[in-house]
């Protein structure tokens, strides 16, 4: 079911016309659907009902505290990659006992903060990180719960920038070294081994890479059991893709089914870290056409959103559907590049789109709920845009548009 649908010729988020959102909050703006977020999370949860599990939503996909709070209320756990993300989870009412901490560069102070808050697990990505964590935990007289992130060396068939499970990637401990590092961990006084973890990439639209990764990880689990290292959980990471442009990724049910089948009834808690598949299609970016610039070579629609608001098209050649918010128009159909005002040729939101456009039209850029706002910047001194959460017929402003004051907040002039 789509929570973004056309009603009486106007695109709505749940029961709210996106024209009303534009009237109240201006454009550009991110608009999310609460029901869409809840529904995707529940699809994972119900697919796993016969398996001991914890869904740890990947905060980096969309870290607004209202989004985190909606998920915390459902009982979600969280996958974090910084102390800042942990701070957000706590502010949103998330349970630190359901937090896993991933990332290749955890600092001492991040480790201290996470240990203080008693998180569920550190997903340790290198032998040196393990040594540091043991020392930090020793100083605090704590035991650090640890899962090693292993790199299973499988090809996720996705964009190279978001592929993480190949041996040449910076992530995780090489598969062939993993057993040794576990043995080192077992000998460390302040490390408590609890699990194993892998994450092979993002926007994966087939099941086979997940199956392959899991197969390798399970070989390791069995080898460790022979060494008397018994793991209580297995974290398969995130990565399930969504439909941006007609892709047909497996459903949460098929994905969970395949993983449970590979687990073959092992008594381990299964952890998943989905990000994009929870929020990606639960958000749109609304924008106004400022100018139509039709040159002898190309038609450009210059809109008020730009690469600083949504960088996926520029950075990964990411494709986002672009549609009119009002269906009716007398405008002629033409092919446009939809571009922003930023002074970069790479500033585009969509190329070669067949659209009927007039200046002042409102457009929706779809599938923008994941890695949209969280990757936004102030480049070209553009204030970051508001985030609106629609809940049924109600609009909540869950982040205000930044002001010019916000733009220079923390900066200062040199003394006279
Ligand atoms: N767990 C770990 C350790 C991760 O690194 C990631 C994403 C996830 C979970 C969540 O993956 P997801 O379910 O969202 O695929 N900015 C890029 C995506 C980068 C993904 C980074 N890691 C994009 O816009 O496509």
Short mmCIF file of N, CA, C and O in Angstrom, two decimals, residues 88-135:
data_model
loop_
_atom_site.label_atom_id
_atom_site.label_comp_id
_atom_site.label_asym_id
_atom_site.label_seq_id
_atom_site.Cartn_x
_atom_site.Cartn_y
_atom_site.Cartn_z
N UNK A 88 20.82 11.06 20.11
CA UNK A 88 19.49 11.19 19.49
C UNK A 88 18.55 10.08 19.96
O UNK A 88 17.39 10.33 20.29
N UNK A 89 19.07 8.84 19.96
CA UNK A 89 18.23 7.70 20.37
C UNK A 89 17.72 7.92 21.80
O UNK A 89 16.54 7.71 22.10
N UNK A 90 18.61 8.38 22.68
CA UNK A 90 18.22 8.57 24.08
C UNK A 90 17.19 9.69 24.20
O UNK A 90 16.19 9.57 24.90
N UNK A 91 17.42 10.79 23.46
CA UNK A 91 16.47 11.91 23.46
C UNK A 91 15.10 11.47 22.95
O UNK A 91 14.07 12.03 23.32
N UNK A 92 15.11 10.49 22.05
CA UNK A 92 13.86 10.02 21.44
C UNK A 92 13.17 8.96 22.28
O UNK A 92 12.13 8.44 21.89
N UNK A 93 13.75 8.62 23.43
CA UNK A 93 13.13 7.61 24.29
C UNK A 93 13.50 6.19 23.91
O UNK A 93 12.82 5.24 24.32
N UNK A 94 14.55 6.02 23.13
CA UNK A 94 15.00 4.67 22.76
C UNK A 94 15.68 3.99 23.95
O UNK A 94 16.22 4.65 24.84
N UNK A 95 15.66 2.66 23.94
CA UNK A 95 16.23 1.88 25.03
C UNK A 95 17.69 1.54 24.70
O UNK A 95 17.95 0.81 23.74
N UNK A 96 18.65 2.05 25.50
CA UNK A 96 20.06 1.77 25.19
C UNK A 96 20.37 0.26 25.19
O UNK A 96 21.29 -0.18 24.50
N UNK A 97 19.60 -0.50 25.94
CA UNK A 97 19.83 -1.96 25.98
C UNK A 97 19.48 -2.61 24.64
O UNK A 97 19.74 -3.80 24.44
N UNK A 98 18.90 -1.83 23.72
CA UNK A 98 18.59 -2.36 22.38
C UNK A 98 19.42 -1.64 21.31
O UNK A 98 19.00 -1.57 20.16
N UNK A 99 20.57 -1.09 21.72
CA UNK A 99 21.39 -0.34 20.76
C UNK A 99 22.64 -1.13 20.41
O UNK A 99 23.35 -1.61 21.31
N UNK A 100 22.91 -1.25 19.12
CA UNK A 100 24.20 -1.81 18.67
C UNK A 100 24.99 -0.68 18.03
O UNK A 100 24.42 0.19 17.37
N UNK A 101 26.30 -0.70 18.25
CA UNK A 101 27.16 0.41 17.84
C UNK A 101 28.14 -0.08 16.76
O UNK A 101 29.07 -0.82 17.05
N UNK A 102 27.88 0.32 15.51
CA UNK A 102 28.75 -0.07 14.39
C UNK A 102 29.70 1.08 14.05
O UNK A 102 29.59 2.17 14.60
N UNK A 103 30.59 0.83 13.10
CA UNK A 103 31.46 1.91 12.60
C UNK A 103 32.93 1.61 12.81
O UNK A 103 33.31 1.04 13.84
N UNK A 104 33.75 2.02 11.85
CA UNK A 104 35.17 1.64 11.87
C UNK A 104 36.05 2.56 12.71
O UNK A 104 37.22 2.27 12.92
N UNK A 105 35.50 3.68 13.19
CA UNK A 105 36.39 4.67 13.83
C UNK A 105 35.95 5.13 15.20
O UNK A 105 36.11 6.32 15.52
N UNK A 106 35.44 4.24 16.02
CA UNK A 106 34.92 4.67 17.34
C UNK A 106 36.03 5.29 18.18
O UNK A 106 37.09 4.69 18.37
N UNK A 107 35.78 6.48 18.71
CA UNK A 107 36.80 7.15 19.53
C UNK A 107 36.67 6.69 20.98
O UNK A 107 35.66 6.09 21.37
N UNK A 108 37.68 7.04 21.79
CA UNK A 108 37.65 6.67 23.20
C UNK A 108 36.40 7.26 23.87
O UNK A 108 35.67 6.59 24.60
N UNK A 109 36.13 8.54 23.59
CA UNK A 109 34.99 9.16 24.29
C UNK A 109 33.68 8.55 23.82
O UNK A 109 32.73 8.43 24.61
N UNK A 110 33.60 8.13 22.57
CA UNK A 110 32.37 7.46 22.12
C UNK A 110 32.19 6.12 22.83
O UNK A 110 31.08 5.76 23.24
N UNK A 111 33.30 5.42 22.99
CA UNK A 111 33.22 4.13 23.70
C UNK A 111 32.78 4.35 25.14
O UNK A 111 31.93 3.62 25.68
N UNK A 112 33.36 5.40 25.79
CA UNK A 112 33.00 5.67 27.20
C UNK A 112 31.52 5.98 27.33
O UNK A 112 30.83 5.45 28.21
N UNK A 113 31.01 6.82 26.43
CA UNK A 113 29.59 7.22 26.48
C UNK A 113 28.70 5.99 26.31
O UNK A 113 27.74 5.78 27.07
N UNK A 114 29.05 5.14 25.34
CA UNK A 114 28.21 3.96 25.08
C UNK A 114 28.28 2.96 26.24
O UNK A 114 27.28 2.33 26.59
N UNK A 115 29.46 2.84 26.85
CA UNK A 115 29.59 1.93 28.00
C UNK A 115 28.78 2.46 29.20
O UNK A 115 28.08 1.70 29.88
N UNK A 116 28.87 3.78 29.40
CA UNK A 116 28.09 4.41 30.48
C UNK A 116 26.60 4.13 30.33
O UNK A 116 25.90 3.93 31.29
N UNK A 117 26.15 4.16 29.08
CA UNK A 117 24.71 4.00 28.84
C UNK A 117 24.30 2.53 28.73
O UNK A 117 23.14 2.23 28.49
N UNK A 118 25.27 1.63 28.88
CA UNK A 118 24.96 0.19 28.84
C UNK A 118 24.28 -0.27 27.56
O UNK A 118 23.19 -0.86 27.60
N UNK A 119 24.90 0.01 26.43
CA UNK A 119 24.31 -0.45 25.16
C UNK A 119 24.39 -1.97 25.06
O UNK A 119 25.14 -2.62 25.80
N UNK A 120 23.62 -2.50 24.11
CA UNK A 120 23.56 -3.96 23.96
C UNK A 120 24.88 -4.52 23.46
O UNK A 120 25.35 -5.55 23.92
N UNK A 121 25.50 -3.85 22.48
CA UNK A 121 26.65 -4.47 21.85
C UNK A 121 27.48 -3.48 21.03
O UNK A 121 26.93 -2.59 20.38
N UNK A 122 28.78 -3.66 21.07
CA UNK A 122 29.68 -2.95 20.16
C UNK A 122 29.95 -3.87 18.97
O UNK A 122 30.42 -5.00 19.18
N UNK A 123 29.68 -3.42 17.77
CA UNK A 123 30.06 -4.19 16.58
C UNK A 123 31.49 -3.77 16.23
O UNK A 123 31.72 -2.74 15.60
N UNK A 124 32.44 -4.56 16.69
CA UNK A 124 33.85 -4.17 16.58
C UNK A 124 34.37 -4.52 15.19
O UNK A 124 34.15 -5.63 14.69
N UNK A 125 35.07 -3.57 14.57
CA UNK A 125 35.43 -3.73 13.16
C UNK A 125 36.91 -3.99 12.90
O UNK A 125 37.32 -4.15 11.76
N UNK A 126 37.74 -4.01 13.96
CA UNK A 126 39.16 -4.32 13.73
C UNK A 126 39.79 -4.80 15.04
O UNK A 126 39.27 -4.54 16.13
N UNK A 127 40.95 -5.46 14.91
CA UNK A 127 41.65 -5.97 16.09
C UNK A 127 42.10 -4.81 16.97
O UNK A 127 42.04 -4.88 18.20
N UNK A 128 42.52 -3.70 16.36
CA UNK A 128 42.98 -2.57 17.16
C UNK A 128 41.82 -1.90 17.91
O UNK A 128 42.00 -1.39 19.02
N UNK A 129 40.66 -1.91 17.28
CA UNK A 129 39.49 -1.35 17.99
C UNK A 129 39.18 -2.20 19.23
O UNK A 129 38.84 -1.68 20.30
N UNK A 130 39.34 -3.51 19.08
CA UNK A 130 39.08 -4.42 20.20
C UNK A 130 40.02 -4.12 21.36
O UNK A 130 39.61 -4.05 22.52
N UNK A 131 41.30 -3.92 21.02
CA UNK A 131 42.30 -3.62 22.05
C UNK A 131 41.92 -2.32 22.78
O UNK A 131 41.97 -2.23 24.00
N UNK A 132 41.53 -1.31 21.99
CA UNK A 132 41.16 -0.03 22.60
C UNK A 132 39.93 -0.20 23.49
O UNK A 132 39.89 0.31 24.60
N UNK A 133 38.95 -0.93 23.00
CA UNK A 133 37.71 -1.09 23.77
C UNK A 133 37.98 -1.81 25.09
O UNK A 133 37.45 -1.44 26.14
N UNK A 134 38.85 -2.81 25.04
CA UNK A 134 39.20 -3.54 26.27
C UNK A 134 39.84 -2.58 27.28
O UNK A 134 39.52 -2.60 28.47
N UNK A 135 40.71 -1.70 26.78
CA UNK A 135 41.40 -0.76 27.68
C UNK A 135 40.40 0.25 28.27
O UNK A 135 40.44 0.56 29.47
#
